[in-house]
Amino acid sequence: MEPRFNLFGTETGSKIAKRFAGLGQAVHQTSLPTITAELVSLRASQLNGCGFCLDMHVKEAIAAGEDPLRLHLVAGWRETTVFTEAEQAALAFTEEGTLLTRDGVSDETWENVRKHFDDEQVAALICLLGLINAANRMAVITHQKGGSYQIGAMAQFQD
C-alpha cells in the first residue's frame, strides 16, 4: 500500500505538523520521564496499527537509551517483569485511553496513575495520549509507512 497523501507537503498540513511538534516538545519538557512518554506513544501506536509512529517511537526510545528488549515486550507488558509499577500504570492508562469506552478510563486505572504521577505528569500523560492518538489517525488515514523515520526528523516542524 502506497501513501495516499503527503499531509506534510501541504501548507495546511505543514502548519498543523509544526504545531503538533511544538505540543509534543512541550510534553517532553515536563517532568514525565522521556522513556515513559515513548512507551505510551509506542503502545498507542501498536493499538492503532500506525507503522509510521511505531517506527518513530521505537527509534526515538532507543536514542533516549531505552533497552530494545523492553520495546519488544510492550505489546505484552502485563505478562512481563521488565516494566516499573509507574510504567505499568501509564501503559494501562494508554490502553484504556486509546480504546475508549463510554466510561473512558476506569477508576482503578485512574487511581493507579494518580498514585505514580504528580499533577504535571498526569497533565502531560493526558495531552500526550490525545496527541499520539490524533497523530496515529492522521498517519493511518493517509497510509504513511514505517521504516524510514530518521531520529529527530520532527524537529524540522518545531519553532
mmCIF file of C-alpha atoms in Angstrom:
data_model
loop_
_atom_site.group_PDB
_atom_site.id
_atom_site.type_symbol
_atom_site.label_atom_id
_atom_site.label_comp_id
_atom_site.label_asym_id
_atom_site.label_seq_id
_atom_site.Cartn_x
_atom_site.Cartn_y
_atom_site.Cartn_z
ATOM 1 C CA MET A 1 0.000 0.000 0.000
ATOM 2 C CA GLU A 2 1.418 3.352 -1.049
ATOM 3 C CA PRO A 3 0.922 6.520 0.959
ATOM 4 C CA ARG A 4 -2.252 8.093 -0.368
ATOM 5 C CA PHE A 5 -1.482 11.678 0.590
ATOM 6 C CA ASN A 6 1.521 13.762 1.648
ATOM 7 C CA LEU A 7 -0.020 15.703 4.504
ATOM 8 C CA PHE A 8 3.286 17.445 5.287
ATOM 9 C CA GLY A 9 3.564 18.519 1.638
ATOM 10 C CA THR A 10 0.660 20.934 2.010
ATOM 11 C CA GLU A 11 0.620 24.359 3.597
ATOM 12 C CA THR A 12 -2.177 23.342 5.964
ATOM 13 C CA GLY A 13 -0.571 20.035 6.889
ATOM 14 C CA SER A 14 2.801 21.671 7.498
ATOM 15 C CA LYS A 15 1.266 24.331 9.756
ATOM 16 C CA ILE A 16 -0.546 21.701 11.782
ATOM 17 C CA ALA A 17 2.512 19.418 11.900
ATOM 18 C CA LYS A 18 4.557 22.328 13.244
ATOM 19 C CA ARG A 19 2.019 22.888 15.988
ATOM 20 C CA PHE A 20 1.855 19.166 16.754
ATOM 21 C CA ALA A 21 5.641 19.035 17.029
ATOM 22 C CA GLY A 22 5.546 22.023 19.359
ATOM 23 C CA LEU A 23 2.910 20.377 21.524
ATOM 24 C CA GLY A 24 4.951 17.176 21.587
ATOM 25 C CA GLN A 25 8.010 19.184 22.583
ATOM 26 C CA ALA A 26 6.016 20.771 25.413
ATOM 27 C CA VAL A 27 5.173 17.295 26.711
ATOM 28 C CA HIS A 28 8.842 16.287 26.553
ATOM 29 C CA GLN A 29 9.786 19.388 28.548
ATOM 30 C CA THR A 30 7.713 18.238 31.528
ATOM 31 C CA SER A 31 8.845 16.004 34.366
ATOM 32 C CA LEU A 32 7.190 12.983 32.721
ATOM 33 C CA PRO A 33 10.092 10.602 32.080
ATOM 34 C CA THR A 34 11.059 10.501 28.401
ATOM 35 C CA ILE A 35 11.028 6.717 28.372
ATOM 36 C CA THR A 36 7.506 6.643 29.828
ATOM 37 C CA ALA A 37 6.381 9.054 27.111
ATOM 38 C CA GLU A 38 7.923 6.844 24.409
ATOM 39 C CA LEU A 39 6.348 3.689 25.896
ATOM 40 C CA VAL A 40 2.940 5.403 25.894
ATOM 41 C CA SER A 41 3.389 6.545 22.295
ATOM 42 C CA LEU A 42 4.570 3.106 21.244
ATOM 43 C CA ARG A 43 1.672 1.265 22.897
ATOM 44 C CA ALA A 44 -0.974 3.592 21.468
ATOM 45 C CA SER A 45 0.616 3.243 18.030
ATOM 46 C CA GLN A 46 0.532 -0.552 18.348
ATOM 47 C CA LEU A 47 -3.156 -0.471 19.236
ATOM 48 C CA ASN A 48 -3.920 1.886 16.353
ATOM 49 C CA GLY A 49 -1.793 -0.010 13.807
ATOM 50 C CA CYS A 50 0.310 3.027 12.922
ATOM 51 C CA GLY A 51 3.537 1.825 11.301
ATOM 52 C CA PHE A 52 4.907 5.340 10.851
ATOM 53 C CA CYS A 53 4.540 6.188 14.556
ATOM 54 C CA LEU A 54 5.789 2.749 15.645
ATOM 55 C CA ASP A 55 8.936 3.361 13.620
ATOM 56 C CA MET A 56 9.366 6.850 15.045
ATOM 57 C CA HIS A 57 8.841 5.966 18.698
ATOM 58 C CA VAL A 58 10.959 2.813 18.669
ATOM 59 C CA LYS A 59 13.865 4.774 17.184
ATOM 60 C CA GLU A 60 13.380 7.759 19.482
ATOM 61 C CA ALA A 61 13.177 5.464 22.546
ATOM 62 C CA ILE A 62 16.400 3.681 21.602
ATOM 63 C CA ALA A 63 18.083 7.058 21.005
ATOM 64 C CA ALA A 64 16.938 8.072 24.505
ATOM 65 C CA GLY A 65 18.667 4.989 25.934
ATOM 66 C CA GLU A 66 15.805 2.511 26.130
ATOM 67 C CA ASP A 67 16.639 -1.202 26.111
ATOM 68 C CA PRO A 68 15.343 -2.750 22.850
ATOM 69 C CA LEU A 69 14.212 -5.838 24.804
ATOM 70 C CA ARG A 70 11.666 -3.759 26.707
ATOM 71 C CA LEU A 71 10.412 -2.265 23.458
ATOM 72 C CA HIS A 72 9.843 -5.764 22.104
ATOM 73 C CA LEU A 73 7.763 -6.566 25.180
ATOM 74 C CA VAL A 74 5.483 -3.508 25.212
ATOM 75 C CA ALA A 75 2.610 -5.303 23.461
ATOM 76 C CA GLY A 76 2.595 -7.960 26.194
ATOM 77 C CA TRP A 77 3.570 -5.703 29.095
ATOM 78 C CA ARG A 78 1.134 -7.361 31.528
ATOM 79 C CA GLU A 79 2.948 -10.675 31.089
ATOM 80 C CA THR A 80 6.451 -9.344 31.749
ATOM 81 C CA THR A 81 8.615 -8.295 34.666
ATOM 82 C CA VAL A 82 10.545 -5.517 32.911
ATOM 83 C CA PHE A 83 8.274 -2.519 33.490
ATOM 84 C CA THR A 84 8.070 -0.486 36.689
ATOM 85 C CA GLU A 85 4.761 -0.051 38.500
ATOM 86 C CA ALA A 86 4.591 3.533 37.219
ATOM 87 C CA GLU A 87 5.186 2.387 33.631
ATOM 88 C CA GLN A 88 2.523 -0.301 34.040
ATOM 89 C CA ALA A 89 0.078 2.352 35.259
ATOM 90 C CA ALA A 90 0.902 4.519 32.233
ATOM 91 C CA LEU A 91 0.509 1.572 29.847
ATOM 92 C CA ALA A 92 -2.879 0.608 31.315
ATOM 93 C CA PHE A 93 -3.945 4.258 31.029
ATOM 94 C CA THR A 94 -2.752 4.258 27.415
ATOM 95 C CA GLU A 95 -4.788 1.199 26.518
ATOM 96 C CA GLU A 96 -7.964 2.441 28.160
ATOM 97 C CA GLY A 97 -7.496 5.973 26.815
ATOM 98 C CA THR A 98 -6.879 4.684 23.295
ATOM 99 C CA LEU A 99 -9.604 2.038 23.179
ATOM 100 C CA LEU A 100 -12.208 4.324 24.706
ATOM 101 C CA THR A 101 -15.481 3.046 26.017
ATOM 102 C CA ARG A 102 -18.380 5.228 27.110
ATOM 103 C CA ASP A 103 -16.888 5.300 30.609
ATOM 104 C CA GLY A 104 -13.393 6.288 29.458
ATOM 105 C CA VAL A 105 -10.542 5.286 31.756
ATOM 106 C CA SER A 106 -11.618 3.112 34.683
ATOM 107 C CA ASP A 107 -11.495 4.443 38.239
ATOM 108 C CA GLU A 108 -8.949 1.749 39.126
ATOM 109 C CA THR A 109 -6.610 2.760 36.318
ATOM 110 C CA TRP A 110 -7.067 6.450 37.097
ATOM 111 C CA GLU A 111 -6.257 5.890 40.783
ATOM 112 C CA ASN A 112 -3.153 3.909 39.831
ATOM 113 C CA VAL A 113 -1.952 6.705 37.527
ATOM 114 C CA ARG A 114 -2.563 9.254 40.295
ATOM 115 C CA LYS A 115 -0.570 7.083 42.701
ATOM 116 C CA HIS A 116 2.516 7.162 40.478
ATOM 117 C CA PHE A 117 2.402 10.564 38.768
ATOM 118 C CA ASP A 118 2.043 14.119 40.060
ATOM 119 C CA ASP A 119 -0.389 16.666 38.589
ATOM 120 C CA GLU A 120 2.061 17.944 35.979
ATOM 121 C CA GLN A 121 2.919 14.428 34.851
ATOM 122 C CA VAL A 122 -0.763 13.457 34.679
ATOM 123 C CA ALA A 123 -1.443 16.535 32.560
ATOM 124 C CA ALA A 124 1.450 15.520 30.304
ATOM 125 C CA LEU A 125 0.131 11.938 30.044
ATOM 126 C CA ILE A 126 -3.364 13.114 29.119
ATOM 127 C CA CYS A 127 -2.060 15.539 26.490
ATOM 128 C CA LEU A 128 0.423 13.015 25.116
ATOM 129 C CA LEU A 129 -2.254 10.369 24.761
ATOM 130 C CA GLY A 130 -4.511 12.782 22.895
ATOM 131 C CA LEU A 131 -1.662 13.829 20.609
ATOM 132 C CA ILE A 132 -0.414 10.343 19.769
ATOM 133 C CA ASN A 133 -3.907 9.080 19.048
ATOM 134 C CA ALA A 134 -4.523 12.035 16.722
ATOM 135 C CA ALA A 135 -1.144 11.513 15.020
ATOM 136 C CA ASN A 136 -1.861 7.795 14.626
ATOM 137 C CA ARG A 137 -5.177 8.521 12.992
ATOM 138 C CA MET A 138 -3.718 11.037 10.535
ATOM 139 C CA ALA A 139 -0.910 8.655 9.570
ATOM 140 C CA VAL A 140 -3.208 5.637 9.225
ATOM 141 C CA ILE A 141 -5.771 7.586 7.174
ATOM 142 C CA THR A 142 -3.058 8.736 4.765
ATOM 143 C CA HIS A 143 -1.311 5.309 4.707
ATOM 144 C CA GLN A 144 2.056 6.554 5.986
ATOM 145 C CA LYS A 145 4.657 3.799 6.088
ATOM 146 C CA GLY A 146 7.057 2.910 8.855
ATOM 147 C CA GLY A 147 10.697 2.114 8.246
ATOM 148 C CA SER A 148 12.332 5.275 7.002
ATOM 149 C CA TYR A 149 11.990 7.583 10.009
ATOM 150 C CA GLN A 150 15.213 9.359 10.971
ATOM 151 C CA ILE A 151 15.861 10.304 14.611
ATOM 152 C CA GLY A 152 14.833 13.905 15.251
ATOM 153 C CA ALA A 153 13.021 14.290 11.924
ATOM 154 C CA MET A 154 10.045 16.017 13.522
ATOM 155 C CA ALA A 155 12.363 18.813 14.707
ATOM 156 C CA GLN A 156 12.014 20.434 11.281
ATOM 157 C CA PHE A 157 8.429 21.295 12.211
ATOM 158 C CA GLN A 158 9.329 22.957 15.512
ATOM 159 C CA ASP A 159 9.754 26.689 16.067
#
